Amino acid sequence: MLLARRGITVPSFRARIFTAPFAAPSNHHPRLLTMSSTAAPFTRLVRFHPSSDPSAIKIGTPVDPNIDIGLDTFPFSSSTPPLVDVYSGTSILSPGTSTGERLQLGTILSPLCPSEVGTIRCIGLNYTEHAHEANLPIPTVPTLFMKPSTSLAGPYPQPTVIPKSFVADDAADYEAELAVVIGKPCKDVDEQHAMDYVLGITAANDVSSRKAQFAQSQWSYSKGFDSACPIGPTIVHISTIPNLRDVQIEAKLNDQVVQNSSLNDLIFSIPKIISFLSQGTTLTPGTIILTGTPAGIGWTANPRRTLQHGDTFSVTISHGVGTLINQIQYES
């Protein structure tokens, strides 16, 4: 089976990603530190179908604080399906509190459903090394493009489907990204207070069709097709991350590491991005912000890499977020 042959090696991630998610920051920087002083309603949440009732949708906290939900529910993992402490709410935007009920996780869903997402705002060219590999100048203001809420997708088993209109181009590419979820209405905020409006972070893949992208000045068409924005597997509350500079992001195409960076390479910090996007514009709760991709995209690689039917692509983010895994499918 293709997934078995191209599966993810579980032990290679877990020790590094989950050893000390709440360690003291090693390099304080006021524009990257979290600002909230209120108690967090959760540490991390997963939205899921329980194995006992595949039609039900629940949210909750994984009972094992060290588990990588994405890896441990991927086929051929030797782990027992994890238990989740179920919360009383039905949305990560208003999670409620623990009910005390524990359910075995069946299928992971996107942390948000499309109806909860006002907009998906994306920042292009926001890592220094990525700008260098693309042979482009460092931008002086953030570059914004949008994805529709219909592009939102969840982790495996939901696939990333390359539309038949793009398949012949052989130009499908990946972009591993850290995604920010806004938790309360945000408008005209300054950088110092921007993090007060953030609910948490998750992993994302800004799936792109490069030939369509470069044929136009606007990118929404080439990056906005259905399933072009998978996110997950969990959302980690922003208050649990002392310093965003320490967050690590790694991507694998099948079994090969293709992107590996920390947020220390960002051109525009997350508070800067939020402040910029909020000027004159309300960012509503559920707004998703993709913050840019590190160096290592397939289109600029030598030899060039494109996403092929049957490939497995994964994005791993530290501090408890875990691994977002999707299989690539070409639409016939």
mmCIF file of C-alpha atoms in Angstrom:
data_model
loop_
_atom_site.group_PDB
_atom_site.id
_atom_site.type_symbol
_atom_site.label_atom_id
_atom_site.label_comp_id
_atom_site.label_asym_id
_atom_site.label_seq_id
_atom_site.Cartn_x
_atom_site.Cartn_y
_atom_site.Cartn_z
ATOM 1 C CA MET A 1 0.000 0.000 0.000
ATOM 2 C CA LEU A 2 1.327 3.430 -0.967
ATOM 3 C CA LEU A 3 0.911 4.979 2.489
ATOM 4 C CA ALA A 4 2.829 2.140 4.087
ATOM 5 C CA ARG A 5 5.671 2.498 1.632
ATOM 6 C CA ARG A 6 5.748 6.262 2.057
ATOM 7 C CA GLY A 7 4.748 6.462 5.700
ATOM 8 C CA ILE A 8 6.084 8.797 8.346
ATOM 9 C CA THR A 9 8.695 7.464 10.751
ATOM 10 C CA VAL A 10 7.011 8.124 14.073
ATOM 11 C CA PRO A 11 9.969 8.109 16.525
ATOM 12 C CA SER A 12 11.981 10.657 14.533
ATOM 13 C CA PHE A 13 9.632 13.515 15.494
ATOM 14 C CA ARG A 14 8.350 12.882 18.977
ATOM 15 C CA ALA A 15 11.406 13.252 21.170
ATOM 16 C CA ARG A 16 12.401 16.561 19.632
ATOM 17 C CA ILE A 17 8.988 18.155 19.344
ATOM 18 C CA PHE A 18 7.558 17.370 22.767
ATOM 19 C CA THR A 19 10.525 17.349 25.165
ATOM 20 C CA ALA A 20 10.050 20.779 26.784
ATOM 21 C CA PRO A 21 7.189 22.698 25.165
ATOM 22 C CA PHE A 22 6.943 25.226 27.992
ATOM 23 C CA ALA A 23 10.632 25.930 28.567
ATOM 24 C CA ALA A 24 11.645 29.448 29.567
ATOM 25 C CA PRO A 25 12.383 31.697 26.579
ATOM 26 C CA SER A 26 16.029 31.792 25.606
ATOM 27 C CA ASN A 27 15.934 35.100 23.757
ATOM 28 C CA HIS A 28 13.351 37.655 24.901
ATOM 29 C CA HIS A 29 11.972 39.952 22.259
ATOM 30 C CA PRO A 30 8.912 42.038 23.156
ATOM 31 C CA ARG A 31 7.353 41.841 19.708
ATOM 32 C CA LEU A 32 7.451 38.039 19.755
ATOM 33 C CA LEU A 33 6.422 37.336 23.337
ATOM 34 C CA THR A 34 2.840 36.517 24.195
ATOM 35 C CA MET A 35 0.987 39.231 26.069
ATOM 36 C CA SER A 36 -2.083 37.642 27.632
ATOM 37 C CA SER A 37 -2.213 37.628 31.425
ATOM 38 C CA THR A 38 -5.560 35.797 31.738
ATOM 39 C CA ALA A 39 -5.819 32.106 32.516
ATOM 40 C CA ALA A 40 -5.910 29.933 29.401
ATOM 41 C CA PRO A 41 -9.151 27.968 28.884
ATOM 42 C CA PHE A 42 -7.062 25.104 27.457
ATOM 43 C CA THR A 43 -3.493 24.162 26.608
ATOM 44 C CA ARG A 44 -4.264 22.475 23.298
ATOM 45 C CA LEU A 45 -7.445 21.235 21.663
ATOM 46 C CA VAL A 46 -8.311 18.734 18.974
ATOM 47 C CA ARG A 47 -11.580 18.648 17.028
ATOM 48 C CA PHE A 48 -12.509 15.089 16.151
ATOM 49 C CA HIS A 49 -14.918 12.255 15.475
ATOM 50 C CA PRO A 50 -14.797 9.757 18.374
ATOM 51 C CA SER A 51 -14.277 6.138 17.348
ATOM 52 C CA SER A 52 -17.443 5.178 19.263
ATOM 53 C CA ASP A 53 -19.624 7.547 17.206
ATOM 54 C CA PRO A 54 -18.090 8.521 13.842
ATOM 55 C CA SER A 55 -20.925 10.943 13.095
ATOM 56 C CA ALA A 56 -20.414 13.020 16.251
ATOM 57 C CA ILE A 57 -18.107 16.038 16.393
ATOM 58 C CA LYS A 58 -16.317 16.723 19.669
ATOM 59 C CA ILE A 59 -13.538 18.961 20.923
ATOM 60 C CA GLY A 60 -11.187 18.237 23.775
ATOM 61 C CA THR A 61 -7.670 17.980 25.126
ATOM 62 C CA PRO A 62 -5.526 14.895 24.488
ATOM 63 C CA VAL A 63 -5.127 13.078 27.812
ATOM 64 C CA ASP A 64 -1.445 12.367 27.136
ATOM 65 C CA PRO A 65 0.283 15.788 27.099
ATOM 66 C CA ASN A 66 3.257 14.407 25.166
ATOM 67 C CA ILE A 67 1.427 12.688 22.333
ATOM 68 C CA ASP A 68 1.666 13.858 18.726
ATOM 69 C CA ILE A 69 -1.966 13.416 17.713
ATOM 70 C CA GLY A 70 -1.192 13.593 13.998
ATOM 71 C CA LEU A 71 1.407 10.859 14.071
ATOM 72 C CA ASP A 72 -0.388 8.587 16.495
ATOM 73 C CA THR A 73 -3.565 8.454 14.400
ATOM 74 C CA PHE A 74 -1.759 8.016 11.084
ATOM 75 C CA PRO A 75 -2.076 4.512 9.563
ATOM 76 C CA PHE A 76 0.580 2.003 10.557
ATOM 77 C CA SER A 77 1.342 3.775 13.819
ATOM 78 C CA SER A 78 1.901 1.165 16.513
ATOM 79 C CA SER A 79 0.175 3.357 19.091
ATOM 80 C CA THR A 80 -3.269 2.756 20.529
ATOM 81 C CA PRO A 81 -5.723 5.475 19.406
ATOM 82 C CA PRO A 82 -5.379 8.276 21.951
ATOM 83 C CA LEU A 83 -7.911 9.297 24.570
ATOM 84 C CA VAL A 84 -9.332 12.822 24.568
ATOM 85 C CA ASP A 85 -10.721 14.702 27.570
ATOM 86 C CA VAL A 86 -13.974 16.010 26.087
ATOM 87 C CA TYR A 87 -14.967 19.664 26.582
ATOM 88 C CA SER A 88 -18.500 21.005 26.958
ATOM 89 C CA GLY A 89 -18.285 23.403 24.016
ATOM 90 C CA THR A 90 -18.690 22.609 20.349
ATOM 91 C CA SER A 91 -16.100 25.035 18.950
ATOM 92 C CA ILE A 92 -12.520 25.937 19.781
ATOM 93 C CA LEU A 93 -13.699 29.559 19.774
ATOM 94 C CA SER A 94 -15.872 28.822 22.832
ATOM 95 C CA PRO A 95 -14.582 25.497 24.156
ATOM 96 C CA GLY A 96 -16.250 25.481 27.548
ATOM 97 C CA THR A 97 -14.659 23.272 30.175
ATOM 98 C CA SER A 98 -13.800 19.634 30.694
ATOM 99 C CA THR A 99 -16.804 17.345 31.120
ATOM 100 C CA GLY A 100 -14.720 14.579 32.645
ATOM 101 C CA GLU A 101 -15.715 12.266 29.790
ATOM 102 C CA ARG A 102 -12.907 10.545 27.926
ATOM 103 C CA LEU A 103 -13.374 9.271 24.393
ATOM 104 C CA GLN A 104 -11.080 7.425 22.034
ATOM 105 C CA LEU A 105 -10.150 9.555 19.052
ATOM 106 C CA GLY A 106 -11.336 8.208 15.715
ATOM 107 C CA THR A 107 -10.722 10.867 13.042
ATOM 108 C CA ILE A 108 -9.039 14.253 13.413
ATOM 109 C CA LEU A 109 -10.859 17.220 11.903
ATOM 110 C CA SER A 110 -9.706 20.707 11.036
ATOM 111 C CA PRO A 111 -9.648 22.760 14.274
ATOM 112 C CA LEU A 112 -12.205 25.099 12.665
ATOM 113 C CA CYS A 113 -15.033 24.364 10.256
ATOM 114 C CA PRO A 114 -15.442 26.606 7.181
ATOM 115 C CA SER A 115 -18.496 28.390 8.601
ATOM 116 C CA GLU A 116 -16.401 29.597 11.564
ATOM 117 C CA VAL A 117 -13.713 31.132 9.373
ATOM 118 C CA GLY A 118 -14.373 34.674 8.229
ATOM 119 C CA THR A 119 -11.243 34.938 6.116
ATOM 120 C CA ILE A 120 -7.972 33.101 5.585
ATOM 121 C CA ARG A 121 -5.303 35.781 5.254
ATOM 122 C CA CYS A 122 -1.884 34.734 4.028
ATOM 123 C CA ILE A 123 1.484 36.468 4.123
ATOM 124 C CA GLY A 124 3.857 35.820 1.239
ATOM 125 C CA LEU A 125 7.651 35.920 1.319
ATOM 126 C CA ASN A 126 8.079 36.239 5.086
ATOM 127 C CA TYR A 127 11.204 34.158 5.800
ATOM 128 C CA THR A 128 14.623 35.597 5.008
ATOM 129 C CA GLU A 129 16.062 32.351 3.651
ATOM 130 C CA HIS A 130 12.975 31.759 1.508
ATOM 131 C CA ALA A 131 13.433 35.206 -0.065
ATOM 132 C CA HIS A 132 17.042 34.295 -0.785
ATOM 133 C CA GLU A 133 16.167 30.951 -2.408
ATOM 134 C CA ALA A 134 13.555 32.697 -4.557
ATOM 135 C CA ASN A 135 16.154 35.340 -5.507
ATOM 136 C CA LEU A 136 13.782 38.098 -4.429
ATOM 137 C CA PRO A 137 14.486 41.255 -2.412
ATOM 138 C CA ILE A 138 13.460 41.384 1.239
ATOM 139 C CA PRO A 139 10.024 43.049 1.320
ATOM 140 C CA THR A 140 9.521 46.255 3.267
ATOM 141 C CA VAL A 141 5.792 45.702 3.865
ATOM 142 C CA PRO A 142 3.916 42.394 4.233
ATOM 143 C CA THR A 143 2.480 40.870 1.064
ATOM 144 C CA LEU A 144 -1.135 39.792 1.584
ATOM 145 C CA PHE A 145 -3.272 37.355 -0.377
ATOM 146 C CA MET A 146 -6.464 35.530 0.563
ATOM 147 C CA LYS A 147 -7.790 31.996 0.472
ATOM 148 C CA PRO A 148 -11.539 31.309 0.595
ATOM 149 C CA SER A 149 -13.005 29.379 3.511
ATOM 150 C CA THR A 150 -13.857 26.617 1.025
ATOM 151 C CA SER A 151 -10.124 25.863 0.744
ATOM 152 C CA LEU A 152 -10.022 24.819 4.415
ATOM 153 C CA ALA A 153 -9.268 21.147 5.035
ATOM 154 C CA GLY A 154 -8.276 18.886 7.873
ATOM 155 C CA PRO A 155 -5.521 16.338 8.466
ATOM 156 C CA TYR A 156 -5.402 12.755 7.187
ATOM 157 C CA PRO A 157 -7.597 10.998 6.133
ATOM 158 C CA GLN A 158 -8.762 14.130 4.302
ATOM 159 C CA PRO A 159 -6.595 14.367 1.172
ATOM 160 C CA THR A 160 -5.094 17.351 -0.589
ATOM 161 C CA VAL A 161 -6.759 17.207 -3.995
ATOM 162 C CA ILE A 162 -5.014 18.830 -6.951
ATOM 163 C CA PRO A 163 -7.773 19.943 -9.361
ATOM 164 C CA LYS A 164 -7.844 18.315 -12.776
ATOM 165 C CA SER A 165 -7.427 21.774 -14.317
ATOM 166 C CA PHE A 166 -3.962 21.961 -12.693
ATOM 167 C CA VAL A 167 -2.820 18.326 -12.949
ATOM 168 C CA ALA A 168 -1.368 18.625 -16.465
ATOM 169 C CA ASP A 169 0.807 21.549 -15.347
ATOM 170 C CA ASP A 170 2.791 19.315 -12.952
ATOM 171 C CA ALA A 171 3.290 22.422 -10.811
ATOM 172 C CA ALA A 172 1.660 21.578 -7.475
ATOM 173 C CA ASP A 173 3.842 22.709 -4.581
ATOM 174 C CA TYR A 174 3.839 22.735 -0.786
ATOM 175 C CA GLU A 175 4.446 25.522 1.728
ATOM 176 C CA ALA A 176 4.660 24.497 5.384
ATOM 177 C CA GLU A 177 3.417 27.343 7.567
ATOM 178 C CA LEU A 178 2.518 28.311 11.097
ATOM 179 C CA ALA A 179 -1.096 29.481 11.242
ATOM 180 C CA VAL A 180 -2.478 31.918 13.806
ATOM 181 C CA VAL A 181 -6.139 31.808 14.853
ATOM 182 C CA ILE A 182 -7.724 35.057 16.052
ATOM 183 C CA GLY A 183 -9.820 34.652 19.201
ATOM 184 C CA LYS A 184 -11.643 37.975 19.578
ATOM 185 C CA PRO A 185 -12.495 40.967 17.352
ATOM 186 C CA CYS A 186 -9.322 42.788 16.427
ATOM 187 C CA LYS A 187 -9.088 46.210 14.764
ATOM 188 C CA ASP A 188 -6.439 48.949 14.714
ATOM 189 C CA VAL A 189 -4.229 47.196 17.274
ATOM 190 C CA ASP A 190 -0.589 48.051 17.830
ATOM 191 C CA GLU A 191 2.189 45.480 17.916
ATOM 192 C CA GLN A 192 2.523 45.643 21.686
ATOM 193 C CA HIS A 193 -1.034 44.395 22.219
ATOM 194 C CA ALA A 194 -1.507 42.276 19.088
ATOM 195 C CA MET A 195 -0.998 38.941 20.822
ATOM 196 C CA ASP A 196 -3.901 39.652 23.186
ATOM 197 C CA TYR A 197 -6.207 38.876 20.257
ATOM 198 C CA VAL A 198 -4.655 35.532 19.341
ATOM 199 C CA LEU A 199 -6.345 32.321 20.439
ATOM 200 C CA GLY A 200 -3.595 29.949 19.391
ATOM 201 C CA ILE A 201 -1.396 28.449 16.706
ATOM 202 C CA THR A 202 -1.642 25.429 14.466
ATOM 203 C CA ALA A 203 0.111 23.943 11.421
ATOM 204 C CA ALA A 204 -0.875 24.625 7.816
ATOM 205 C CA ASN A 205 0.111 23.838 4.250
ATOM 206 C CA ASP A 206 -0.337 26.635 1.721
ATOM 207 C CA VAL A 207 -0.814 24.334 -1.277
ATOM 208 C CA SER A 208 -0.063 26.131 -4.532
ATOM 209 C CA SER A 209 -0.130 25.578 -8.278
ATOM 210 C CA ARG A 210 2.954 27.458 -9.430
ATOM 211 C CA LYS A 211 2.278 27.848 -13.157
ATOM 212 C CA ALA A 212 -1.137 29.317 -12.420
ATOM 213 C CA GLN A 213 0.405 31.488 -9.703
ATOM 214 C CA PHE A 214 3.039 33.014 -11.953
ATOM 215 C CA ALA A 215 0.587 33.527 -14.820
ATOM 216 C CA GLN A 216 -1.281 36.120 -12.744
ATOM 217 C CA SER A 217 -0.509 39.040 -10.477
ATOM 218 C CA GLN A 218 -3.105 37.828 -7.944
ATOM 219 C CA TRP A 219 -2.529 34.490 -6.188
ATOM 220 C CA SER A 220 -5.952 33.538 -4.860
ATOM 221 C CA TYR A 221 -6.837 31.419 -7.910
ATOM 222 C CA SER A 222 -3.657 29.342 -7.746
ATOM 223 C CA LYS A 223 -3.791 28.890 -3.963
ATOM 224 C CA GLY A 224 -7.525 28.953 -3.250
ATOM 225 C CA PHE A 225 -8.903 25.703 -4.645
ATOM 226 C CA ASP A 226 -10.772 23.229 -2.448
ATOM 227 C CA SER A 227 -8.485 21.528 0.138
ATOM 228 C CA ALA A 228 -5.610 23.963 -0.589
ATOM 229 C CA CYS A 229 -5.439 24.993 3.082
ATOM 230 C CA PRO A 230 -5.212 21.978 5.401
ATOM 231 C CA ILE A 231 -4.663 22.922 9.055
ATOM 232 C CA GLY A 232 -4.221 20.969 12.302
ATOM 233 C CA PRO A 233 -3.922 18.597 14.007
ATOM 234 C CA THR A 234 -4.343 20.628 17.220
ATOM 235 C CA ILE A 235 -4.537 24.254 18.250
ATOM 236 C CA VAL A 236 -2.172 25.265 21.058
ATOM 237 C CA HIS A 237 -3.209 28.189 23.243
ATOM 238 C CA ILE A 238 -0.933 31.167 22.727
ATOM 239 C CA SER A 239 -0.409 31.724 26.467
ATOM 240 C CA THR A 240 1.518 28.443 26.727
ATOM 241 C CA ILE A 241 4.272 29.669 24.381
ATOM 242 C CA PRO A 242 6.682 32.004 26.212
ATOM 243 C CA ASN A 243 8.607 33.031 23.101
ATOM 244 C CA LEU A 244 7.446 32.489 19.542
ATOM 245 C CA ARG A 245 11.046 32.704 18.316
ATOM 246 C CA ASP A 246 11.551 29.235 19.791
ATOM 247 C CA VAL A 247 8.802 27.606 17.718
ATOM 248 C CA GLN A 248 10.178 25.145 15.158
ATOM 249 C CA ILE A 249 8.594 24.146 11.858
ATOM 250 C CA GLU A 250 9.582 21.115 9.800
ATOM 251 C CA ALA A 251 8.123 19.649 6.614
ATOM 252 C CA LYS A 252 8.576 16.231 5.060
ATOM 253 C CA LEU A 253 7.713 15.122 1.560
ATOM 254 C CA ASN A 254 7.326 11.380 1.943
ATOM 255 C CA ASP A 255 10.352 10.509 4.118
ATOM 256 C CA GLN A 256 12.556 13.469 3.144
ATOM 257 C CA VAL A 257 12.918 16.639 5.231
ATOM 258 C CA VAL A 258 12.389 19.527 2.812
ATOM 259 C CA GLN A 259 11.814 22.495 5.146
ATOM 260 C CA ASN A 260 13.241 23.121 8.615
ATOM 261 C CA SER A 261 13.320 26.485 10.373
ATOM 262 C CA SER A 262 12.379 28.447 13.445
ATOM 263 C CA LEU A 263 10.298 31.597 13.609
ATOM 264 C CA ASN A 264 13.545 33.433 14.277
ATOM 265 C CA ASP A 265 13.894 33.714 10.477
ATOM 266 C CA LEU A 266 10.645 35.659 10.050
ATOM 267 C CA ILE A 267 10.946 38.986 8.247
ATOM 268 C CA PHE A 268 7.773 40.370 9.839
ATOM 269 C CA SER A 269 6.992 39.139 13.348
ATOM 270 C CA ILE A 270 3.572 37.743 14.157
ATOM 271 C CA PRO A 271 2.594 40.828 16.211
ATOM 272 C CA LYS A 272 3.688 43.001 13.263
ATOM 273 C CA ILE A 273 1.541 40.953 10.873
ATOM 274 C CA ILE A 274 -1.539 41.110 13.101
ATOM 275 C CA SER A 275 -1.158 44.844 13.649
ATOM 276 C CA PHE A 276 -0.702 45.418 9.910
ATOM 277 C CA LEU A 277 -3.738 43.339 8.935
ATOM 278 C CA SER A 278 -5.952 44.991 11.563
ATOM 279 C CA GLN A 279 -5.462 48.574 10.417
ATOM 280 C CA GLY A 280 -8.909 49.775 9.374
ATOM 281 C CA THR A 281 -10.077 46.164 9.136
ATOM 282 C CA THR A 282 -11.773 43.963 11.724
ATOM 283 C CA LEU A 283 -10.252 40.518 12.110
ATOM 284 C CA THR A 284 -13.158 38.489 13.454
ATOM 285 C CA PRO A 285 -12.836 35.462 15.771
ATOM 286 C CA GLY A 286 -11.944 32.444 13.668
ATOM 287 C CA THR A 287 -9.819 34.441 11.233
ATOM 288 C CA ILE A 288 -6.850 32.307 10.158
ATOM 289 C CA ILE A 289 -3.540 33.970 9.344
ATOM 290 C CA LEU A 290 -0.882 31.979 7.485
ATOM 291 C CA THR A 291 2.428 33.582 8.398
ATOM 292 C CA GLY A 292 4.700 32.530 5.530
ATOM 293 C CA THR A 293 6.811 29.547 4.564
ATOM 294 C CA PRO A 294 10.500 28.852 5.250
ATOM 295 C CA ALA A 295 13.104 27.972 2.647
ATOM 296 C CA GLY A 296 12.817 24.603 0.932
ATOM 297 C CA ILE A 297 9.807 24.834 -1.384
ATOM 298 C CA GLY A 298 9.796 22.345 -4.237
ATOM 299 C CA TRP A 299 9.603 24.802 -7.127
ATOM 300 C CA THR A 300 13.020 26.347 -6.452
ATOM 301 C CA ALA A 301 14.742 23.063 -5.558
ATOM 302 C CA ASN A 302 17.410 21.571 -7.808
ATOM 303 C CA PRO A 303 16.134 19.252 -9.155
ATOM 304 C CA ARG A 304 12.640 20.711 -8.954
ATOM 305 C CA ARG A 305 10.123 18.851 -6.774
ATOM 306 C CA THR A 306 6.373 18.854 -7.398
ATOM 307 C CA LEU A 307 3.614 17.110 -5.482
ATOM 308 C CA GLN A 308 2.694 13.817 -7.125
ATOM 309 C CA HIS A 309 -0.374 11.622 -6.789
ATOM 310 C CA GLY A 310 0.099 9.392 -3.743
ATOM 311 C CA ASP A 311 2.719 11.565 -2.046
ATOM 312 C CA THR A 312 2.480 12.146 1.692
ATOM 313 C CA PHE A 313 3.257 15.635 2.973
ATOM 314 C CA SER A 314 3.618 16.487 6.656
ATOM 315 C CA VAL A 315 4.120 19.694 8.629
ATOM 316 C CA THR A 316 5.393 19.367 12.195
ATOM 317 C CA ILE A 317 5.274 22.328 14.580
ATOM 318 C CA SER A 318 6.762 22.250 18.057
ATOM 319 C CA HIS A 319 5.283 23.214 21.426
ATOM 320 C CA GLY A 320 2.552 20.599 21.232
ATOM 321 C CA VAL A 321 0.950 21.417 17.875
ATOM 322 C CA GLY A 322 2.121 18.133 16.370
ATOM 323 C CA THR A 323 2.132 16.848 12.811
ATOM 324 C CA LEU A 324 -0.320 17.736 10.055
ATOM 325 C CA ILE A 325 -0.343 14.896 7.515
ATOM 326 C CA ASN A 326 -2.106 14.764 4.155
ATOM 327 C CA GLN A 327 -1.916 12.480 1.154
ATOM 328 C CA ILE A 328 -1.864 14.077 -2.282
ATOM 329 C CA GLN A 329 -4.531 13.063 -4.786
ATOM 330 C CA TYR A 330 -4.827 14.097 -8.412
ATOM 331 C CA GLU A 331 -8.420 14.705 -9.453
ATOM 332 C CA SER A 332 -9.324 12.483 -12.391
#
